[in-house]
Short mmCIF file of C-alpha atoms in Angstrom, two decimals:
data_model
loop_
_atom_site.label_atom_id
_atom_site.label_comp_id
_atom_site.label_asym_id
_atom_site.label_seq_id
_atom_site.Cartn_x
_atom_site.Cartn_y
_atom_site.Cartn_z
CA MET A 13 41.66 -8.99 51.20
CA MET A 14 42.73 -6.43 48.23
CA ARG A 15 40.95 -3.26 49.16
CA ASP A 16 43.20 -4.22 52.50
CA VAL A 17 45.93 -3.92 51.13
CA SER A 18 45.31 -1.18 48.60
CA ALA A 19 44.31 0.88 52.13
CA GLY A 20 47.37 -0.69 54.12
CA ILE A 21 50.02 0.62 50.72
CA ALA A 22 48.25 4.01 50.67
CA PHE A 23 48.62 4.36 53.99
CA CYS A 24 52.07 3.59 54.14
CA LYS A 25 52.38 6.30 51.16
CA GLU A 26 50.90 8.80 53.49
CA VAL A 27 53.47 7.86 56.95
CA ALA A 28 56.38 7.54 54.22
CA ASP A 29 57.86 10.70 55.11
CA LYS A 30 56.89 11.49 58.59
CA ASP A 31 57.18 8.38 60.53
CA PRO A 32 59.54 5.63 58.57
CA LEU A 33 59.80 2.92 60.82
CA HIS A 34 56.12 2.60 61.07
CA CYS A 35 56.03 2.58 57.14
CA ARG A 36 58.39 -0.19 57.13
CA LEU A 37 56.54 -2.36 59.48
CA THR A 38 53.66 -1.66 57.98
CA VAL A 39 55.03 -3.00 54.65
CA ALA A 40 56.31 -5.98 56.64
CA ALA A 41 52.09 -6.54 57.76
CA ILE A 42 50.78 -5.96 54.40
CA ALA A 43 53.20 -8.73 52.77
CA ASN A 44 52.70 -11.06 55.85
CA THR A 45 49.07 -10.47 54.79
CA LEU A 46 49.19 -11.64 51.59
CA LEU A 47 51.61 -14.47 52.04
CA GLU A 48 49.73 -15.78 55.11
CA PRO A 49 47.04 -17.64 52.80
CA GLU A 50 49.99 -19.87 51.23
CA GLY A 51 51.63 -20.71 55.14
CA LEU A 52 53.99 -18.21 54.85
CA HIS A 53 55.28 -15.17 56.36
CA PHE A 54 57.88 -13.01 56.73
CA LEU A 55 60.64 -12.27 60.03
CA VAL A 56 61.89 -9.11 59.99
CA VAL A 57 65.41 -8.83 61.09
CA GLY A 58 68.43 -6.11 60.24
CA GLY A 59 68.62 -2.88 60.69
CA THR A 60 64.13 -2.17 60.72
CA ALA A 61 64.42 -4.78 64.14
CA VAL A 62 67.47 -3.18 65.21
CA ASP A 63 65.18 0.48 64.96
CA THR A 64 62.06 -0.90 66.60
CA TYR A 65 63.38 -2.42 69.57
CA VAL A 66 65.66 0.54 70.01
CA SER A 67 63.01 3.85 69.00
CA GLY A 68 61.03 3.19 71.91
CA ALA A 69 58.44 2.15 69.77
CA LEU A 70 57.48 -0.34 71.85
CA GLY A 71 57.50 1.25 75.12
CA THR A 72 59.33 -0.83 76.96
CA SER A 73 63.07 0.98 76.38
CA GLU A 74 64.95 3.54 77.46
CA SER A 75 66.44 4.75 73.83
CA TYR A 76 70.26 4.95 73.52
CA PRO A 77 71.91 8.16 72.36
CA ALA A 78 74.42 8.03 69.84
CA ARG A 79 75.05 8.81 66.05
CA TRP A 80 72.73 6.72 64.33
CA GLN A 81 71.56 5.93 60.79
CA GLU A 82 68.41 4.74 60.48
CA SER A 83 67.84 1.42 58.29
CA LEU A 84 66.11 2.25 54.80
CA ASP A 85 64.45 -0.81 53.87
CA ILE A 86 63.17 -4.09 55.08
CA ASP A 87 65.44 -7.25 55.51
CA ALA A 88 63.18 -10.03 56.11
CA ILE A 89 63.22 -13.76 55.68
CA PRO A 90 60.46 -15.74 54.26
CA LEU A 91 59.61 -18.72 56.23
CA ARG A 92 56.95 -21.49 56.54
CA PHE A 93 55.40 -22.58 59.51
CA LEU A 94 58.44 -24.95 60.38
CA SER A 95 61.43 -24.30 57.71
CA GLY A 96 62.60 -21.72 55.47
CA ALA A 97 61.18 -20.98 52.56
CA SER A 98 62.59 -19.25 48.71
CA ARG A 99 62.15 -16.16 47.00
CA GLU A 100 60.76 -18.19 44.21
CA GLU A 101 57.75 -18.96 46.65
CA VAL A 102 57.14 -15.30 47.93
CA ILE A 103 57.54 -13.26 44.89
CA PRO A 104 54.75 -14.56 43.06
CA LEU A 105 52.70 -13.43 45.77
CA LEU A 106 53.47 -9.96 46.37
CA GLU A 107 54.19 -9.33 42.60
CA PRO A 108 50.04 -9.34 41.82
CA HIS A 109 49.81 -6.37 44.40
CA GLY A 110 52.16 -4.13 42.45
CA PHE A 111 55.41 -5.16 43.97
CA VAL A 112 58.20 -5.26 41.50
CA PRO A 113 61.90 -6.06 41.30
CA GLY A 114 64.03 -3.96 43.19
CA ALA A 115 67.72 -2.97 42.46
CA THR A 116 69.31 -6.15 43.64
CA ARG A 117 68.23 -9.97 42.67
CA SER A 118 66.96 -9.98 46.06
CA SER A 119 64.83 -7.23 46.39
CA LEU A 120 61.21 -6.34 45.75
CA ARG A 121 59.85 -2.86 45.90
CA HIS A 122 56.29 -1.52 45.64
CA PRO A 123 56.36 2.50 43.44
CA ASP A 124 54.55 3.93 45.78
CA ILE A 125 56.30 3.19 48.73
CA PRO A 126 60.04 4.53 49.50
CA TYR A 127 61.14 0.84 51.16
CA PRO A 128 62.31 -2.05 49.49
CA ILE A 129 62.16 -5.55 50.71
CA ASP A 130 65.07 -7.42 51.10
CA LEU A 131 64.79 -11.00 51.18
CA VAL A 132 67.67 -12.61 52.86
CA GLY A 133 69.31 -15.26 54.50
CA TYR A 134 66.85 -18.17 53.32
CA GLY A 135 69.14 -20.00 54.43
CA PHE A 136 69.91 -19.86 57.87
CA PRO A 137 66.07 -19.28 59.30
CA ASP A 138 67.14 -21.85 62.39
CA ASP A 139 69.58 -18.67 63.55
CA TYR A 140 66.70 -16.94 65.03
CA SER A 141 64.66 -18.90 67.86
CA PRO A 142 61.59 -19.20 67.47
CA ASP A 143 60.80 -18.77 70.77
CA HIS A 144 62.36 -15.60 70.86
CA GLN A 145 60.86 -13.77 68.42
CA VAL A 146 58.32 -11.61 68.82
CA THR A 147 54.98 -10.81 67.35
CA LEU A 148 54.00 -7.00 67.24
CA TYR A 149 50.21 -5.79 66.73
CA ASN A 150 49.14 -2.47 65.93
CA GLU A 151 45.69 -0.79 65.89
CA THR A 152 46.44 0.47 62.63
CA TRP A 153 46.87 -3.02 61.06
CA GLU A 154 43.72 -4.35 63.00
CA GLU A 155 41.85 -1.49 61.17
CA LEU A 156 43.09 -2.43 58.24
CA THR A 157 42.70 -5.77 58.77
CA LEU A 158 46.83 -6.60 57.86
CA ARG A 159 48.33 -9.38 59.80
CA PRO A 160 50.46 -8.65 62.52
CA VAL A 161 54.25 -8.53 62.35
CA TYR A 162 57.00 -11.00 63.35
CA LEU A 163 60.37 -9.82 64.50
CA ALA A 164 63.81 -11.70 64.82
CA GLY A 165 64.06 -11.92 69.04
CA ALA A 166 66.33 -8.80 70.52
CA GLU A 167 69.11 -11.69 71.38
CA ASP A 168 69.61 -12.58 68.11
CA ILE A 169 69.54 -9.60 66.25
CA LEU A 170 71.86 -8.30 69.01
CA PHE A 171 73.99 -11.15 68.58
CA ASP A 172 73.82 -10.57 64.65
CA TYR A 173 75.16 -7.28 65.00
CA LEU A 174 77.78 -8.70 67.97
CA GLU A 175 79.19 -11.55 65.41
CA SER A 176 79.60 -9.17 62.34
CA GLY A 177 80.99 -6.33 64.48
CA VAL A 178 83.77 -8.61 66.09
CA ASP A 179 84.42 -9.71 62.10
CA THR A 180 84.11 -6.63 60.18
CA ARG A 181 84.67 -3.83 62.37
CA HIS A 182 82.49 -1.63 61.12
CA GLN A 183 81.46 0.82 63.83
CA LYS A 184 78.27 0.31 62.55
CA ASP A 185 77.42 -3.05 63.89
CA TRP A 186 78.78 -2.28 66.91
CA THR A 187 76.30 0.84 67.75
CA ARG A 188 73.67 -1.44 66.86
CA ALA A 189 74.14 -4.27 68.97
CA LEU A 190 74.86 -1.81 71.99
CA ALA A 191 72.15 0.12 71.13
CA ILE A 192 69.77 -2.99 71.28
CA SER A 193 71.81 -4.24 74.68
CA THR A 194 71.05 -0.93 76.14
CA ALA A 195 67.42 -0.50 75.33
CA MET A 196 66.29 -4.28 75.84
CA LEU A 197 68.70 -4.84 78.83
CA GLU A 198 66.02 -5.68 81.09
CA ASP A 199 64.28 -7.97 78.74
CA LEU A 200 67.57 -10.14 77.19
CA ASP A 201 67.73 -13.99 77.68
CA LEU A 202 70.91 -13.87 78.82
CA ASP A 203 71.58 -17.37 79.41
CA TYR A 204 70.49 -17.93 75.46
CA LEU A 205 72.70 -15.26 74.34
CA TYR A 206 75.76 -16.40 76.48
CA THR A 207 74.96 -19.91 75.37
CA LYS A 208 74.82 -18.99 71.91
CA ALA A 209 78.07 -17.21 71.82
CA HIS A 210 79.28 -20.42 73.36
CA TRP A 211 77.85 -22.08 70.26
CA ARG A 212 80.16 -20.78 68.31
CA GLN A 213 83.25 -21.76 70.04
CA ASP A 214 85.05 -18.48 69.75
CA GLY A 215 86.50 -16.79 72.62
CA ALA A 216 86.82 -13.40 71.54
CA LEU A 217 82.91 -13.52 70.70
CA VAL A 218 82.39 -14.14 74.38
CA ALA A 219 84.76 -11.40 75.22
CA TRP A 220 82.74 -8.90 73.33
CA LEU A 221 79.43 -9.59 74.60
CA ASP A 222 80.88 -9.24 78.05
CA LYS A 223 82.04 -5.72 76.68
CA LEU A 224 78.89 -5.19 75.30
CA MET A 225 76.63 -6.44 78.59
CA ARG A 226 79.21 -3.63 80.35
CA GLY A 227 78.03 -1.12 78.19
CA GLU A 228 81.92 -0.70 76.74
CA PRO A 229 82.27 2.71 74.44
CA LEU A 230 81.75 2.46 70.90
CA ARG A 231 85.35 1.21 70.17
CA ILE A 232 85.94 -2.07 68.69
CA GLY A 233 89.66 -1.87 68.04
CA PRO A 234 92.26 -0.77 65.71
CA GLY A 235 91.32 -0.89 62.25
CA LEU A 236 88.08 0.06 63.26
CA ARG A 237 85.49 1.21 59.80
CA PRO A 238 84.15 4.30 59.98
CA TYR A 239 79.80 4.88 59.64
CA MET B 171 81.33 34.05 83.67
CA ALA B 172 78.54 36.12 82.77
CA ASN B 173 75.88 36.77 85.90
CA ILE B 174 72.58 35.65 84.81
CA ARG B 175 69.33 34.54 86.78
CA VAL B 176 67.98 31.23 86.58
CA PRO B 177 64.55 30.32 88.26
CA ASP B 178 64.56 28.40 91.06
CA PHE B 179 62.71 25.38 89.93
CA LEU B 180 65.10 24.96 86.80
CA LEU B 181 68.01 25.57 89.25
CA ALA B 182 66.89 22.42 91.20
CA ARG B 183 66.18 20.59 87.58
CA LEU B 184 69.38 20.88 86.34
CA LYS B 185 71.09 19.88 89.89
CA GLU B 186 69.21 16.60 89.42
CA ALA B 187 70.22 16.64 85.70
CA ALA B 188 73.84 17.96 85.16
CA PRO B 189 76.47 14.57 84.87
CA PRO B 190 78.16 13.22 88.39
CA GLY B 191 81.22 15.63 88.37
CA VAL B 192 79.85 18.10 86.18
CA PRO B 193 79.87 21.19 88.02
CA LEU B 194 76.64 23.27 87.24
CA ALA B 195 78.50 26.35 86.27
CA GLN B 196 80.43 24.08 83.86
CA VAL B 197 77.06 23.33 82.04
CA ILE B 198 75.52 26.48 81.83
CA ALA B 199 78.97 28.46 80.75
CA GLU B 200 78.86 25.80 78.29
CA ALA B 201 75.46 27.36 76.92
CA LEU B 202 76.72 30.76 77.48
CA GLU B 203 79.69 30.31 75.06
CA MET B 204 77.63 28.61 72.45
CA SER B 205 74.94 30.69 72.81
CA GLY B 206 76.22 34.47 72.10
CA GLY B 207 75.23 35.63 75.92
CA PRO B 208 73.38 36.03 78.89
CA GLU B 209 70.75 37.31 77.25
CA VAL B 210 69.77 35.08 74.74
CA VAL B 211 70.33 32.34 77.14
CA ARG B 212 68.09 33.54 79.98
CA ALA B 213 65.20 34.30 77.40
CA ARG B 214 65.33 31.01 76.43
CA LEU B 215 65.41 29.26 79.52
CA THR B 216 62.13 31.15 81.02
CA GLY B 217 60.51 31.25 78.30
CA THR B 218 58.99 29.36 74.97
CA PRO B 219 58.54 31.30 71.96
CA SER B 220 56.47 29.12 69.36
CA VAL B 221 59.71 29.31 66.90
CA ALA B 222 61.42 27.31 69.71
CA ARG B 223 58.84 25.17 70.42
CA ALA B 224 58.34 24.47 66.62
CA ARG B 225 62.38 23.70 66.53
CA THR B 226 61.77 21.31 69.86
CA ALA B 227 59.54 19.24 67.76
CA ARG B 228 61.99 18.63 64.93
CA LEU B 229 64.96 17.74 67.66
CA ARG B 230 62.20 15.18 68.78
CA SER B 231 61.35 13.67 65.96
CA MET B 232 65.30 12.89 65.07
CA ASP B 233 65.44 10.49 67.75
CA HIS B 234 68.64 8.96 68.06
CA ARG B 235 70.60 10.94 65.57
CA SER B 236 73.22 13.48 66.90
CA VAL B 237 72.34 17.08 66.11
CA VAL B 238 75.58 18.97 65.89
CA LEU B 239 74.83 22.77 66.69
CA GLU B 240 76.93 25.14 65.03
CA PRO B 241 78.22 28.26 67.03
CA GLY B 242 75.25 30.73 66.61
CA GLN B 243 72.06 28.37 66.52
CA GLN B 244 70.46 29.79 69.33
CA VAL B 245 67.61 28.80 69.51
CA ALA B 246 68.39 25.08 68.94
CA LEU B 247 71.16 25.22 71.62
CA ALA B 248 69.13 26.54 74.35
CA GLU B 249 66.02 23.88 73.31
CA ALA B 250 68.73 21.27 73.79
CA THR B 251 69.67 22.78 76.73
CA ARG B 252 65.80 22.42 77.75
CA ASP B 253 65.51 18.98 76.67
CA TYR B 254 69.01 18.34 78.70
CA VAL B 255 67.80 19.90 81.66
CA ARG B 256 64.52 17.09 81.45
CA GLY B 257 66.88 14.29 80.96
CA GLN B 258 65.99 13.90 77.60
CA ALA B 259 69.22 14.39 75.67
CA SER B 260 72.52 14.15 76.39
CA ARG B 261 75.36 15.84 75.08
CA ARG B 262 78.59 16.64 74.48
CA TYR B 263 80.80 19.57 74.09
CA ASP B 264 83.81 19.85 72.13
CA PRO B 265 86.00 22.77 72.54
CA VAL B 266 88.25 22.90 70.00
CA ASN B 267 85.44 22.91 66.94
CA ARG B 268 83.08 24.77 69.21
CA THR B 269 80.40 22.49 68.55
CA LEU B 270 77.95 21.00 70.82
CA SER B 271 76.65 17.57 69.84
CA VAL B 272 73.14 16.71 71.44
CA ALA B 273 71.86 13.54 70.96
CA ILE B 274 68.05 13.15 71.58
CA ARG B 275 66.44 10.97 73.12
CA PRO B 276 62.57 9.83 72.29
CA THR B 277 60.45 11.49 74.52
CA PRO B 278 58.03 9.92 75.95
CA PRO B 279 57.59 6.04 75.09
CA ARG B 280 55.36 5.52 72.58
CA ARG B 281 54.15 2.18 73.16
CA ARG B 282 52.79 2.13 69.43
CA TYR B 283 52.93 -1.62 69.72
CA THR B 284 51.52 -4.55 71.38
CA MET B 285 54.52 -7.05 71.62
CA ILE B 286 54.29 -10.73 72.35
CA ARG B 287 56.87 -12.81 72.76
CA GLY B 288 57.08 -15.62 70.36
CA GLY B 289 55.98 -15.73 66.84
CA PRO B 290 54.20 -18.19 64.38
CA ARG B 291 56.24 -21.01 65.08
CA ALA B 292 56.79 -20.49 68.92
#
């Protein structure tokens, strides 16, 4: 396995500049390969998940043409098969393979790869429906005998940015939510999305979800924070 | 407006690609205004110099980003216009600042990953 992981890291280094998204996803595949023997894996959330859903990389989507800022890290939730896991459980499994503490307490990076892994939200794995998660396979990963990548569902990622956008009035959040809804519209489980919005018991959230589904412009309202 | 000759096949595609309510003449006029003259537009619309091809490749690699073209960036503008004709880009002209915002869509869908619904816990 050591040899495959080393080859995976070399591959990441090679494609880091010309294909950043593939590099970031390959980092997640490497991490899953190292974590799986202990029954752990990463669930990729945040900007890298958005970029994957929106970029057309899945071959299922029209992109959303907008001002765009690509993610610069891999937000990952460490999970066990049926529950959340802690950072302390995963870090010792990655460090022997060259991963070192990053700029923040929750981040890890490999010296050869420009994209750090940010360990996030391990207290809230239930926010991400297992049924809506997505497993990604890729030929390169199979050749390198790396494990697949697990992404939080497009619905949950969209919801994260919708909720954050409504709370923070940050245009970047709204742009990302709108991009996912545009790119993945035909594949979204709308029943699940609306149910989740109603569970929050926040009428504004449901109203903004409606706006999102209608593809309304990138304006949340007064006090919008710029990109 | 200057009188330029646009090939028939290109004219047909321009008509298809022009957003509803936007006259074709306006699309061409914007391109003319931005690019400095009919000669440049004609050259770029009817031919594909290797430099332009290279710039197209670079633009396409910038999926999802708006590219703001300054007046005088003729080759890039013409290539953006070609993408627009092909329905692969959307654009917005700002007459005040005389800049053209072009959002490039990725072409074509790459289907690099096989996606299966459900994670390891499903």
